[in-house]
Amino acid sequence: MDDSAALPGITRDARAFSHAPEHGFSLFLANRTKTIHFVRHAEGTHNAASHAFGDETPTVHSTPGAWDYVDARLTDVGIAQCVAARHPTVHAAAAPSGLLANVHPQLVVVSPFSRALQTAHIMFGGRGVPFIVHDLCAERSGYYTCDKRRDKVDVVRDFAPIFAHTHDSIDFESYGFPTQSDERWSPTRESPEAVTERAMQMMQWLASRPESEIALVTHSSWLKHLFNGFGGSSVAKKDLDNLHRLAGNAEVRSVCLALHRGFYPEGEWEGNTFIPSHTSFRRYRWAPTPEAIANMHKNIR
C-alpha cells in the first residue's frame, strides 16, 4: 500500500530527518514532530507521609497502616499545586516549578491512578480538551501500597461525575483498565525493564496520535524510567542531567518528540486509505474529506 495515502508526508520506512552535526542542528519536518508535556501528579497523601517520616517506609506493604495509602489521593497541598499551575498569577505562592501558561494540549492522556486523574482534571478540566485514561503510563507497580490502583468500578464511580460536571469528555474504557482489579501489583517491585518497556510502548502510541500537542499526566518513577532510556555520550551533561532528574510534584516537563518514521495505530486498509480502529484517531490527518461528508448528505432527501 501507498503509505502517503494515509499519512501525508510520513511513510513507515523513509528517513524523516536530516542531521548536520557539523553545523550544530538537525532538521525535522514540522509534521514529524509533536510537543509532549509530561506532568507528574501533585502531592499525594503518600508523598506527605514519606516526607514526614524521612523515607518511603509508610507505604511499604508490610508496614502497619500502609494499606491506607492504596491508590493515594491528593493532599490539600497537592490540590493547591494544581490550582497554582492553572492560575499562577492568582496563586503564585504555591506555584510549582512548571506552569501551564504555554501548555495548550489538544489531548490529555492520564494514568488510571486517582492522584493522576485529580491532577489532570484540576489542571486541564473545563477547557474542552478530551481525556484518555491509559494504563501504559501507570506508575511502576509493586511493593508500595500507594502504587496499587483501586478497582476500575470504584475509580470510574468517583471520577466520571467530576469530569461530567465540567462537561469534559473522558475515555475510561479503551486503554485505561486492562483488568477490573490491579493484577499487575505484587509485593515485589515491577522490574525496571518492564517499566521501561511500557514507557516506550506509550511513546509509540503517542507517536501514532493525530494531535501535535499532548499532555501526559503520570508518575515520577515512570518518568524516570522513560527518560533514562534516552541520552548518551552525544548529549551534553547539563541537558542529560536536566532530562534525567527526578520530577517534582505537579512539575511540567515539555519535550519535542521527533518521529524518525511513520507510526500507525491499530486499524485496517480500505483501498488505499488506512482507517484507524479507534474513533479518537480519526481527526486531523484522518478526518473525513469534504467530499465524503457531502456524499453522506446526498442520501438525505
PDB file of C-alpha atoms in Angstrom:
ATOM      1  CA  MET A   1       0.000   0.000   0.000  1.00  0.00           C
ATOM      2  CA  ASP A   2       0.991   3.633  -0.533  1.00  0.00           C
ATOM      3  CA  ASP A   3       1.613   4.971   2.972  1.00  0.00           C
ATOM      4  CA  SER A   4       1.273   8.546   1.757  1.00  0.00           C
ATOM      5  CA  ALA A   5      -2.443   7.943   1.159  1.00  0.00           C
ATOM      6  CA  ALA A   6      -2.880   7.527   4.909  1.00  0.00           C
ATOM      7  CA  LEU A   7      -0.137   9.717   6.327  1.00  0.00           C
ATOM      8  CA  PRO A   8       0.716  12.609   4.013  1.00  0.00           C
ATOM      9  CA  GLY A   9       4.432  13.194   4.214  1.00  0.00           C
ATOM     10  CA  ILE A  10       5.052  10.336   6.646  1.00  0.00           C
ATOM     11  CA  THR A  11       5.912   6.827   5.499  1.00  0.00           C
ATOM     12  CA  ARG A  12       6.907   3.801   7.517  1.00  0.00           C
ATOM     13  CA  ASP A  13      10.455   3.430   6.247  1.00  0.00           C
ATOM     14  CA  ALA A  14      11.548   6.697   4.640  1.00  0.00           C
ATOM     15  CA  ARG A  15      14.013   8.779   6.639  1.00  0.00           C
ATOM     16  CA  ALA A  16      12.211  11.740   8.162  1.00  0.00           C
ATOM     17  CA  PHE A  17      15.107  13.889   9.285  1.00  0.00           C
ATOM     18  CA  SER A  18      18.436  15.407   8.358  1.00  0.00           C
ATOM     19  CA  HIS A  19      21.305  15.680  10.813  1.00  0.00           C
ATOM     20  CA  ALA A  20      24.010  18.289  10.310  1.00  0.00           C
ATOM     21  CA  PRO A  21      26.226  17.910  13.395  1.00  0.00           C
ATOM     22  CA  GLU A  22      28.973  19.983  11.841  1.00  0.00           C
ATOM     23  CA  HIS A  23      26.546  22.918  11.893  1.00  0.00           C
ATOM     24  CA  GLY A  24      25.086  22.100  15.301  1.00  0.00           C
ATOM     25  CA  PHE A  25      21.496  21.212  14.425  1.00  0.00           C
ATOM     26  CA  SER A  26      19.104  18.717  12.828  1.00  0.00           C
ATOM     27  CA  LEU A  27      16.058  19.333  10.666  1.00  0.00           C
ATOM     28  CA  PHE A  28      12.715  17.581  11.016  1.00  0.00           C
ATOM     29  CA  LEU A  29       9.616  18.469   9.026  1.00  0.00           C
ATOM     30  CA  ALA A  30       7.065  20.040  11.369  1.00  0.00           C
ATOM     31  CA  ASN A  31       4.502  17.285  10.762  1.00  0.00           C
ATOM     32  CA  ARG A  32       7.066  14.768  12.026  1.00  0.00           C
ATOM     33  CA  THR A  33       7.268  16.343  15.466  1.00  0.00           C
ATOM     34  CA  LYS A  34       4.979  16.603  18.474  1.00  0.00           C
ATOM     35  CA  THR A  35       5.173  18.533  21.715  1.00  0.00           C
ATOM     36  CA  ILE A  36       4.602  16.287  24.726  1.00  0.00           C
ATOM     37  CA  HIS A  37       4.046  17.908  28.121  1.00  0.00           C
ATOM     38  CA  PHE A  38       4.894  15.363  30.815  1.00  0.00           C
ATOM     39  CA  VAL A  39       3.162  16.221  34.086  1.00  0.00           C
ATOM     40  CA  ARG A  40       3.924  14.494  37.356  1.00  0.00           C
ATOM     41  CA  HIS A  41       0.904  14.309  39.649  1.00  0.00           C
ATOM     42  CA  ALA A  42       0.723  16.813  42.510  1.00  0.00           C
ATOM     43  CA  GLU A  43       1.434  15.930  46.157  1.00  0.00           C
ATOM     44  CA  GLY A  44      -0.426  12.837  47.321  1.00  0.00           C
ATOM     45  CA  THR A  45      -1.056  11.554  50.812  1.00  0.00           C
ATOM     46  CA  HIS A  46       1.734   9.005  50.289  1.00  0.00           C
ATOM     47  CA  ASN A  47       4.200  11.784  49.415  1.00  0.00           C
ATOM     48  CA  ALA A  48       3.268  13.707  52.553  1.00  0.00           C
ATOM     49  CA  ALA A  49       3.677  10.589  54.710  1.00  0.00           C
ATOM     50  CA  SER A  50       7.074   9.799  53.209  1.00  0.00           C
ATOM     51  CA  HIS A  51       8.273  13.370  53.662  1.00  0.00           C
ATOM     52  CA  ALA A  52       7.179  13.363  57.300  1.00  0.00           C
ATOM     53  CA  PHE A  53       8.844  10.009  58.008  1.00  0.00           C
ATOM     54  CA  GLY A  54      12.012  10.679  56.040  1.00  0.00           C
ATOM     55  CA  ASP A  55      11.696   7.842  53.543  1.00  0.00           C
ATOM     56  CA  GLU A  56       9.057   5.633  51.886  1.00  0.00           C
ATOM     57  CA  THR A  57       8.613   3.216  54.808  1.00  0.00           C
ATOM     58  CA  PRO A  58       4.985   4.311  55.480  1.00  0.00           C
ATOM     59  CA  THR A  59       3.854   2.887  52.125  1.00  0.00           C
ATOM     60  CA  VAL A  60       5.838  -0.380  52.144  1.00  0.00           C
ATOM     61  CA  HIS A  61       3.244  -3.145  52.019  1.00  0.00           C
ATOM     62  CA  SER A  62       4.455  -4.771  55.265  1.00  0.00           C
ATOM     63  CA  THR A  63       4.320  -1.546  57.311  1.00  0.00           C
ATOM     64  CA  PRO A  64       1.349  -1.247  59.703  1.00  0.00           C
ATOM     65  CA  GLY A  65      -1.093   1.257  58.253  1.00  0.00           C
ATOM     66  CA  ALA A  66       0.434   1.084  54.776  1.00  0.00           C
ATOM     67  CA  TRP A  67      -2.805  -0.107  53.201  1.00  0.00           C
ATOM     68  CA  ASP A  68      -4.383   3.257  53.999  1.00  0.00           C
ATOM     69  CA  TYR A  69      -2.379   4.610  51.049  1.00  0.00           C
ATOM     70  CA  VAL A  70      -3.738   2.335  48.309  1.00  0.00           C
ATOM     71  CA  ASP A  71      -4.270   4.482  45.198  1.00  0.00           C
ATOM     72  CA  ALA A  72      -3.314   7.570  47.206  1.00  0.00           C
ATOM     73  CA  ARG A  73      -5.276  10.770  46.587  1.00  0.00           C
ATOM     74  CA  LEU A  74      -4.064  14.366  46.571  1.00  0.00           C
ATOM     75  CA  THR A  75      -3.492  16.324  49.757  1.00  0.00           C
ATOM     76  CA  ASP A  76      -4.787  19.879  50.146  1.00  0.00           C
ATOM     77  CA  VAL A  77      -1.263  20.999  49.254  1.00  0.00           C
ATOM     78  CA  GLY A  78      -1.405  18.913  46.095  1.00  0.00           C
ATOM     79  CA  ILE A  79      -4.737  20.393  45.089  1.00  0.00           C
ATOM     80  CA  ALA A  80      -3.315  23.884  45.642  1.00  0.00           C
ATOM     81  CA  GLN A  81      -0.298  22.987  43.457  1.00  0.00           C
ATOM     82  CA  CYS A  82      -2.642  22.106  40.597  1.00  0.00           C
ATOM     83  CA  VAL A  83      -4.679  25.276  41.011  1.00  0.00           C
ATOM     84  CA  ALA A  84      -1.472  27.319  41.088  1.00  0.00           C
ATOM     85  CA  ALA A  85      -0.250  25.673  37.892  1.00  0.00           C
ATOM     86  CA  ARG A  86      -3.529  26.546  36.207  1.00  0.00           C
ATOM     87  CA  HIS A  87      -3.773  30.090  37.624  1.00  0.00           C
ATOM     88  CA  PRO A  88      -0.189  31.089  38.526  1.00  0.00           C
ATOM     89  CA  THR A  89      -0.903  34.805  38.856  1.00  0.00           C
ATOM     90  CA  VAL A  90      -3.633  34.184  41.418  1.00  0.00           C
ATOM     91  CA  HIS A  91      -1.817  31.517  43.434  1.00  0.00           C
ATOM     92  CA  ALA A  92       1.828  32.441  42.878  1.00  0.00           C
ATOM     93  CA  ALA A  93       2.945  31.387  46.365  1.00  0.00           C
ATOM     94  CA  ALA A  94       2.006  27.764  45.689  1.00  0.00           C
ATOM     95  CA  ALA A  95       3.132  27.686  42.076  1.00  0.00           C
ATOM     96  CA  PRO A  96       5.186  24.575  41.157  1.00  0.00           C
ATOM     97  CA  SER A  97       8.304  24.689  39.041  1.00  0.00           C
ATOM     98  CA  GLY A  98       6.456  24.083  35.792  1.00  0.00           C
ATOM     99  CA  LEU A  99       3.449  26.241  34.860  1.00  0.00           C
ATOM    100  CA  LEU A 100       0.799  25.869  32.176  1.00  0.00           C
ATOM    101  CA  ALA A 101       0.994  29.322  30.604  1.00  0.00           C
ATOM    102  CA  ASN A 102       2.440  27.896  27.382  1.00  0.00           C
ATOM    103  CA  VAL A 103       0.773  24.486  27.547  1.00  0.00           C
ATOM    104  CA  HIS A 104      -2.161  24.112  25.141  1.00  0.00           C
ATOM    105  CA  PRO A 105      -2.756  20.398  24.578  1.00  0.00           C
ATOM    106  CA  GLN A 106      -5.200  19.016  22.055  1.00  0.00           C
ATOM    107  CA  LEU A 107      -5.415  15.829  24.137  1.00  0.00           C
ATOM    108  CA  VAL A 108      -4.720  14.892  27.759  1.00  0.00           C
ATOM    109  CA  VAL A 109      -3.560  11.324  28.442  1.00  0.00           C
ATOM    110  CA  VAL A 110      -3.691  10.293  32.085  1.00  0.00           C
ATOM    111  CA  SER A 111      -2.700   7.372  34.295  1.00  0.00           C
ATOM    112  CA  PRO A 112      -5.615   5.427  35.859  1.00  0.00           C
ATOM    113  CA  PHE A 113      -4.439   6.285  39.393  1.00  0.00           C
ATOM    114  CA  SER A 114      -6.630   8.684  41.361  1.00  0.00           C
ATOM    115  CA  ARG A 115      -3.881  11.209  42.079  1.00  0.00           C
ATOM    116  CA  ALA A 116      -3.125  11.492  38.359  1.00  0.00           C
ATOM    117  CA  LEU A 117      -6.807  11.831  37.444  1.00  0.00           C
ATOM    118  CA  GLN A 118      -7.221  14.558  40.063  1.00  0.00           C
ATOM    119  CA  THR A 119      -4.160  16.414  38.774  1.00  0.00           C
ATOM    120  CA  ALA A 120      -5.304  16.149  35.160  1.00  0.00           C
ATOM    121  CA  HIS A 121      -8.809  17.413  35.916  1.00  0.00           C
ATOM    122  CA  ILE A 122      -7.777  20.366  38.074  1.00  0.00           C
ATOM    123  CA  MET A 123      -5.096  21.477  35.613  1.00  0.00           C
ATOM    124  CA  PHE A 124      -6.933  20.893  32.329  1.00  0.00           C
ATOM    125  CA  GLY A 125     -10.623  20.332  33.079  1.00  0.00           C
ATOM    126  CA  GLY A 126     -13.316  22.573  31.632  1.00  0.00           C
ATOM    127  CA  ARG A 127     -11.268  23.588  28.602  1.00  0.00           C
ATOM    128  CA  GLY A 128     -12.927  21.387  26.019  1.00  0.00           C
ATOM    129  CA  VAL A 129      -9.893  19.106  25.695  1.00  0.00           C
ATOM    130  CA  PRO A 130     -10.604  15.340  25.538  1.00  0.00           C
ATOM    131  CA  PHE A 131      -9.068  13.000  28.130  1.00  0.00           C
ATOM    132  CA  ILE A 132      -7.978   9.399  27.596  1.00  0.00           C
ATOM    133  CA  VAL A 133      -7.049   7.161  30.529  1.00  0.00           C
ATOM    134  CA  HIS A 134      -4.118   4.904  29.613  1.00  0.00           C
ATOM    135  CA  ASP A 135      -2.646   2.017  31.592  1.00  0.00           C
ATOM    136  CA  LEU A 136       0.724   2.219  29.827  1.00  0.00           C
ATOM    137  CA  CYS A 137       1.606   5.359  31.822  1.00  0.00           C
ATOM    138  CA  ALA A 138       0.561   3.925  35.205  1.00  0.00           C
ATOM    139  CA  GLU A 139       3.169   4.109  37.962  1.00  0.00           C
ATOM    140  CA  ARG A 140       5.780   1.412  38.488  1.00  0.00           C
ATOM    141  CA  SER A 141       3.878  -1.300  40.294  1.00  0.00           C
ATOM    142  CA  GLY A 142       4.525  -3.430  43.357  1.00  0.00           C
ATOM    143  CA  TYR A 143       5.940  -3.268  46.887  1.00  0.00           C
ATOM    144  CA  TYR A 144       4.434   0.117  47.784  1.00  0.00           C
ATOM    145  CA  THR A 145       0.708   0.195  48.512  1.00  0.00           C
ATOM    146  CA  CYS A 146       0.291   3.663  47.011  1.00  0.00           C
ATOM    147  CA  ASP A 147       1.179   2.143  43.643  1.00  0.00           C
ATOM    148  CA  LYS A 148      -1.700  -0.317  43.701  1.00  0.00           C
ATOM    149  CA  ARG A 149      -4.731   1.105  41.940  1.00  0.00           C
ATOM    150  CA  ARG A 150      -8.291   0.576  43.059  1.00  0.00           C
ATOM    151  CA  ASP A 151     -10.778  -1.487  41.088  1.00  0.00           C
ATOM    152  CA  LYS A 152     -11.952   0.102  37.864  1.00  0.00           C
ATOM    153  CA  VAL A 153     -15.555   0.345  39.052  1.00  0.00           C
ATOM    154  CA  ASP A 154     -14.510   2.417  42.067  1.00  0.00           C
ATOM    155  CA  VAL A 155     -12.283   4.761  40.067  1.00  0.00           C
ATOM    156  CA  VAL A 156     -14.931   5.359  37.406  1.00  0.00           C
ATOM    157  CA  ARG A 157     -17.633   5.831  40.063  1.00  0.00           C
ATOM    158  CA  ASP A 158     -15.571   8.591  41.694  1.00  0.00           C
ATOM    159  CA  PHE A 159     -14.318  10.414  38.627  1.00  0.00           C
ATOM    160  CA  ALA A 160     -16.964  10.103  35.901  1.00  0.00           C
ATOM    161  CA  PRO A 161     -19.295  12.589  37.688  1.00  0.00           C
ATOM    162  CA  ILE A 162     -16.429  15.045  38.273  1.00  0.00           C
ATOM    163  CA  PHE A 163     -15.455  15.152  34.606  1.00  0.00           C
ATOM    164  CA  ALA A 164     -19.122  15.253  33.588  1.00  0.00           C
ATOM    165  CA  HIS A 165     -19.694  18.266  35.860  1.00  0.00           C
ATOM    166  CA  THR A 166     -17.174  20.287  33.840  1.00  0.00           C
ATOM    167  CA  HIS A 167     -18.523  18.867  30.545  1.00  0.00           C
ATOM    168  CA  ASP A 168     -15.262  17.073  29.821  1.00  0.00           C
ATOM    169  CA  SER A 169     -15.067  14.004  27.618  1.00  0.00           C
ATOM    170  CA  ILE A 170     -13.022  11.241  29.234  1.00  0.00           C
ATOM    171  CA  ASP A 171     -12.462   7.744  27.881  1.00  0.00           C
ATOM    172  CA  PHE A 172     -12.022   5.239  30.711  1.00  0.00           C
ATOM    173  CA  GLU A 173     -12.816   2.201  28.578  1.00  0.00           C
ATOM    174  CA  SER A 174     -10.438   1.969  25.644  1.00  0.00           C
ATOM    175  CA  TYR A 175      -6.989   1.858  27.257  1.00  0.00           C
ATOM    176  CA  GLY A 176      -7.261   2.567  30.969  1.00  0.00           C
ATOM    177  CA  PHE A 177      -8.067  -0.732  32.634  1.00  0.00           C
ATOM    178  CA  PRO A 178      -6.880  -3.997  31.085  1.00  0.00           C
ATOM    179  CA  THR A 179      -8.422  -5.793  34.084  1.00  0.00           C
ATOM    180  CA  GLN A 180     -11.098  -4.839  36.604  1.00  0.00           C
ATOM    181  CA  SER A 181      -8.693  -5.158  39.539  1.00  0.00           C
ATOM    182  CA  ASP A 182      -4.977  -4.374  39.608  1.00  0.00           C
ATOM    183  CA  GLU A 183      -3.432  -7.696  38.611  1.00  0.00           C
ATOM    184  CA  ARG A 184      -0.005  -6.164  37.930  1.00  0.00           C
ATOM    185  CA  TRP A 185       0.654  -5.271  41.569  1.00  0.00           C
ATOM    186  CA  SER A 186       2.537  -7.713  43.818  1.00  0.00           C
ATOM    187  CA  PRO A 187       4.723  -7.453  46.946  1.00  0.00           C
ATOM    188  CA  THR A 188       7.701  -7.461  44.572  1.00  0.00           C
ATOM    189  CA  ARG A 189       8.581  -4.303  42.681  1.00  0.00           C
ATOM    190  CA  GLU A 190       7.943  -4.291  38.928  1.00  0.00           C
ATOM    191  CA  SER A 191      11.255  -4.722  37.112  1.00  0.00           C
ATOM    192  CA  PRO A 192      12.960  -1.665  35.593  1.00  0.00           C
ATOM    193  CA  GLU A 193      12.925  -3.420  32.221  1.00  0.00           C
ATOM    194  CA  ALA A 194       9.157  -3.899  32.350  1.00  0.00           C
ATOM    195  CA  VAL A 195       8.532  -0.260  33.272  1.00  0.00           C
ATOM    196  CA  THR A 196      10.833   0.986  30.517  1.00  0.00           C
ATOM    197  CA  GLU A 197       9.093  -1.274  28.004  1.00  0.00           C
ATOM    198  CA  ARG A 198       5.692   0.114  28.999  1.00  0.00           C
ATOM    199  CA  ALA A 199       7.034   3.646  28.723  1.00  0.00           C
ATOM    200  CA  MET A 200       8.389   3.048  25.219  1.00  0.00           C
ATOM    201  CA  GLN A 201       5.086   1.489  24.164  1.00  0.00           C
ATOM    202  CA  MET A 202       3.388   4.613  25.470  1.00  0.00           C
ATOM    203  CA  MET A 203       5.683   6.783  23.373  1.00  0.00           C
ATOM    204  CA  GLN A 204       4.935   4.713  20.269  1.00  0.00           C
ATOM    205  CA  TRP A 205       1.218   5.170  20.943  1.00  0.00           C
ATOM    206  CA  LEU A 206       1.722   8.926  21.311  1.00  0.00           C
ATOM    207  CA  ALA A 207       3.719   8.967  18.077  1.00  0.00           C
ATOM    208  CA  SER A 208       0.745   7.437  16.253  1.00  0.00           C
ATOM    209  CA  ARG A 209      -1.724  10.039  17.546  1.00  0.00           C
ATOM    210  CA  PRO A 210      -3.088  12.695  15.166  1.00  0.00           C
ATOM    211  CA  GLU A 211      -2.553  15.529  17.680  1.00  0.00           C
ATOM    212  CA  SER A 212       0.592  17.670  17.589  1.00  0.00           C
ATOM    213  CA  GLU A 213       0.488  18.785  21.251  1.00  0.00           C
ATOM    214  CA  ILE A 214      -0.366  16.345  24.039  1.00  0.00           C
ATOM    215  CA  ALA A 215      -0.228  16.469  27.839  1.00  0.00           C
ATOM    216  CA  LEU A 216       0.523  13.222  29.676  1.00  0.00           C
ATOM    217  CA  VAL A 217      -0.174  13.110  33.433  1.00  0.00           C
ATOM    218  CA  THR A 218       1.791  10.350  35.128  1.00  0.00           C
ATOM    219  CA  HIS A 219       4.235   9.494  37.952  1.00  0.00           C
ATOM    220  CA  SER A 220       7.849  10.100  39.000  1.00  0.00           C
ATOM    221  CA  SER A 221       9.209   6.558  38.746  1.00  0.00           C
ATOM    222  CA  TRP A 222       7.527   6.020  35.364  1.00  0.00           C
ATOM    223  CA  LEU A 223       9.057   9.260  34.107  1.00  0.00           C
ATOM    224  CA  LYS A 224      12.472   8.302  35.474  1.00  0.00           C
ATOM    225  CA  HIS A 225      12.458   5.017  33.574  1.00  0.00           C
ATOM    226  CA  LEU A 226      11.258   6.717  30.392  1.00  0.00           C
ATOM    227  CA  PHE A 227      13.860   9.484  30.423  1.00  0.00           C
ATOM    228  CA  ASN A 228      16.672   7.121  31.403  1.00  0.00           C
ATOM    229  CA  GLY A 229      16.002   5.343  28.116  1.00  0.00           C
ATOM    230  CA  PHE A 230      17.315   8.406  26.282  1.00  0.00           C
ATOM    231  CA  GLY A 231      20.702  10.056  26.349  1.00  0.00           C
ATOM    232  CA  GLY A 232      24.298   9.023  25.876  1.00  0.00           C
ATOM    233  CA  SER A 233      27.680  10.484  25.069  1.00  0.00           C
ATOM    234  CA  SER A 234      26.215  12.700  22.332  1.00  0.00           C
ATOM    235  CA  VAL A 235      24.135  14.664  24.853  1.00  0.00           C
ATOM    236  CA  ALA A 236      25.658  17.462  26.922  1.00  0.00           C
ATOM    237  CA  LYS A 237      25.858  16.588  30.617  1.00  0.00           C
ATOM    238  CA  LYS A 238      23.796  19.629  31.612  1.00  0.00           C
ATOM    239  CA  ASP A 239      20.964  18.634  29.280  1.00  0.00           C
ATOM    240  CA  LEU A 240      21.233  14.993  30.287  1.00  0.00           C
ATOM    241  CA  ASP A 241      21.070  15.859  33.982  1.00  0.00           C
ATOM    242  CA  ASN A 242      18.050  18.052  33.385  1.00  0.00           C
ATOM    243  CA  LEU A 243      16.288  15.292  31.472  1.00  0.00           C
ATOM    244  CA  HIS A 244      17.122  12.549  33.977  1.00  0.00           C
ATOM    245  CA  ARG A 245      16.469  14.412  37.231  1.00  0.00           C
ATOM    246  CA  LEU A 246      13.513  13.262  39.322  1.00  0.00           C
ATOM    247  CA  ALA A 247      10.344  15.221  38.533  1.00  0.00           C
ATOM    248  CA  GLY A 248       8.786  17.220  41.354  1.00  0.00           C
ATOM    249  CA  ASN A 249       5.120  17.125  42.300  1.00  0.00           C
ATOM    250  CA  ALA A 250       2.979  18.978  39.732  1.00  0.00           C
ATOM    251  CA  GLU A 251       6.034  19.645  37.571  1.00  0.00           C
ATOM    252  CA  VAL A 252       5.533  20.080  33.833  1.00  0.00           C
ATOM    253  CA  ARG A 253       8.419  18.955  31.641  1.00  0.00           C
ATOM    254  CA  SER A 254       7.951  19.594  27.925  1.00  0.00           C
ATOM    255  CA  VAL A 255       9.816  17.765  25.178  1.00  0.00           C
ATOM    256  CA  CYS A 256       9.758  17.626  21.402  1.00  0.00           C
ATOM    257  CA  LEU A 257       9.050  14.118  20.136  1.00  0.00           C
ATOM    258  CA  ALA A 258      10.635  13.753  16.694  1.00  0.00           C
ATOM    259  CA  LEU A 259       9.496  10.845  14.520  1.00  0.00           C
ATOM    260  CA  HIS A 260      12.182   9.070  12.525  1.00  0.00           C
ATOM    261  CA  ARG A 261       9.486   7.134  10.632  1.00  0.00           C
ATOM    262  CA  GLY A 262       5.719   6.838  10.346  1.00  0.00           C
ATOM    263  CA  PHE A 263       3.783   5.327  13.265  1.00  0.00           C
ATOM    264  CA  TYR A 264       0.401   3.722  12.721  1.00  0.00           C
ATOM    265  CA  PRO A 265      -2.322   2.941  15.268  1.00  0.00           C
ATOM    266  CA  GLU A 266      -4.379  -0.225  15.087  1.00  0.00           C
ATOM    267  CA  GLY A 267      -6.593  -0.194  12.020  1.00  0.00           C
ATOM    268  CA  GLU A 268      -7.115  -1.548   8.528  1.00  0.00           C
ATOM    269  CA  TRP A 269      -6.818  -0.529   4.911  1.00  0.00           C
ATOM    270  CA  GLU A 270      -9.858   0.348   2.825  1.00  0.00           C
ATOM    271  CA  GLY A 271      -8.492   0.518  -0.678  1.00  0.00           C
ATOM    272  CA  ASN A 272      -5.600   2.965  -0.496  1.00  0.00           C
ATOM    273  CA  THR A 273      -6.812   4.590   2.716  1.00  0.00           C
ATOM    274  CA  PHE A 274      -5.806   3.498   6.207  1.00  0.00           C
ATOM    275  CA  ILE A 275      -8.653   3.725   8.730  1.00  0.00           C
ATOM    276  CA  PRO A 276      -7.753   3.661  12.450  1.00  0.00           C
ATOM    277  CA  SER A 277      -9.870   1.299  14.536  1.00  0.00           C
ATOM    278  CA  HIS A 278     -10.330   3.707  17.416  1.00  0.00           C
ATOM    279  CA  THR A 279     -12.521   6.677  16.546  1.00  0.00           C
ATOM    280  CA  SER A 280     -10.418   9.137  18.581  1.00  0.00           C
ATOM    281  CA  PHE A 281      -7.665   8.789  15.955  1.00  0.00           C
ATOM    282  CA  ARG A 282      -9.979   9.854  13.124  1.00  0.00           C
ATOM    283  CA  ARG A 283      -9.173  13.527  13.334  1.00  0.00           C
ATOM    284  CA  TYR A 284      -6.728  15.932  11.733  1.00  0.00           C
ATOM    285  CA  ARG A 285      -4.878  13.867   9.122  1.00  0.00           C
ATOM    286  CA  TRP A 286      -7.548  11.139   9.199  1.00  0.00           C
ATOM    287  CA  ALA A 287     -10.551  13.458   9.264  1.00  0.00           C
ATOM    288  CA  PRO A 288     -13.289  12.821   6.676  1.00  0.00           C
ATOM    289  CA  THR A 289     -12.791  14.827   3.491  1.00  0.00           C
ATOM    290  CA  PRO A 290     -15.325  17.473   2.481  1.00  0.00           C
ATOM    291  CA  GLU A 291     -16.327  15.204  -0.410  1.00  0.00           C
ATOM    292  CA  ALA A 292     -17.014  12.277   1.953  1.00  0.00           C
ATOM    293  CA  ILE A 293     -19.093  14.488   4.228  1.00  0.00           C
ATOM    294  CA  ALA A 294     -21.030  15.860   1.264  1.00  0.00           C
ATOM    295  CA  ASN A 295     -21.752  12.356  -0.042  1.00  0.00           C
ATOM    296  CA  MET A 296     -23.348  11.400   3.289  1.00  0.00           C
ATOM    297  CA  HIS A 297     -25.904  14.171   2.819  1.00  0.00           C
ATOM    298  CA  LYS A 298     -26.807  13.243  -0.729  1.00  0.00           C
ATOM    299  CA  ASN A 299     -28.783  10.309   0.634  1.00  0.00           C
ATOM    300  CA  ILE A 300     -30.974  12.640   2.717  1.00  0.00           C
ATOM    301  CA  ARG A 301     -33.995  13.756   0.673  1.00  0.00           C
TER     302      ARG A 301
END
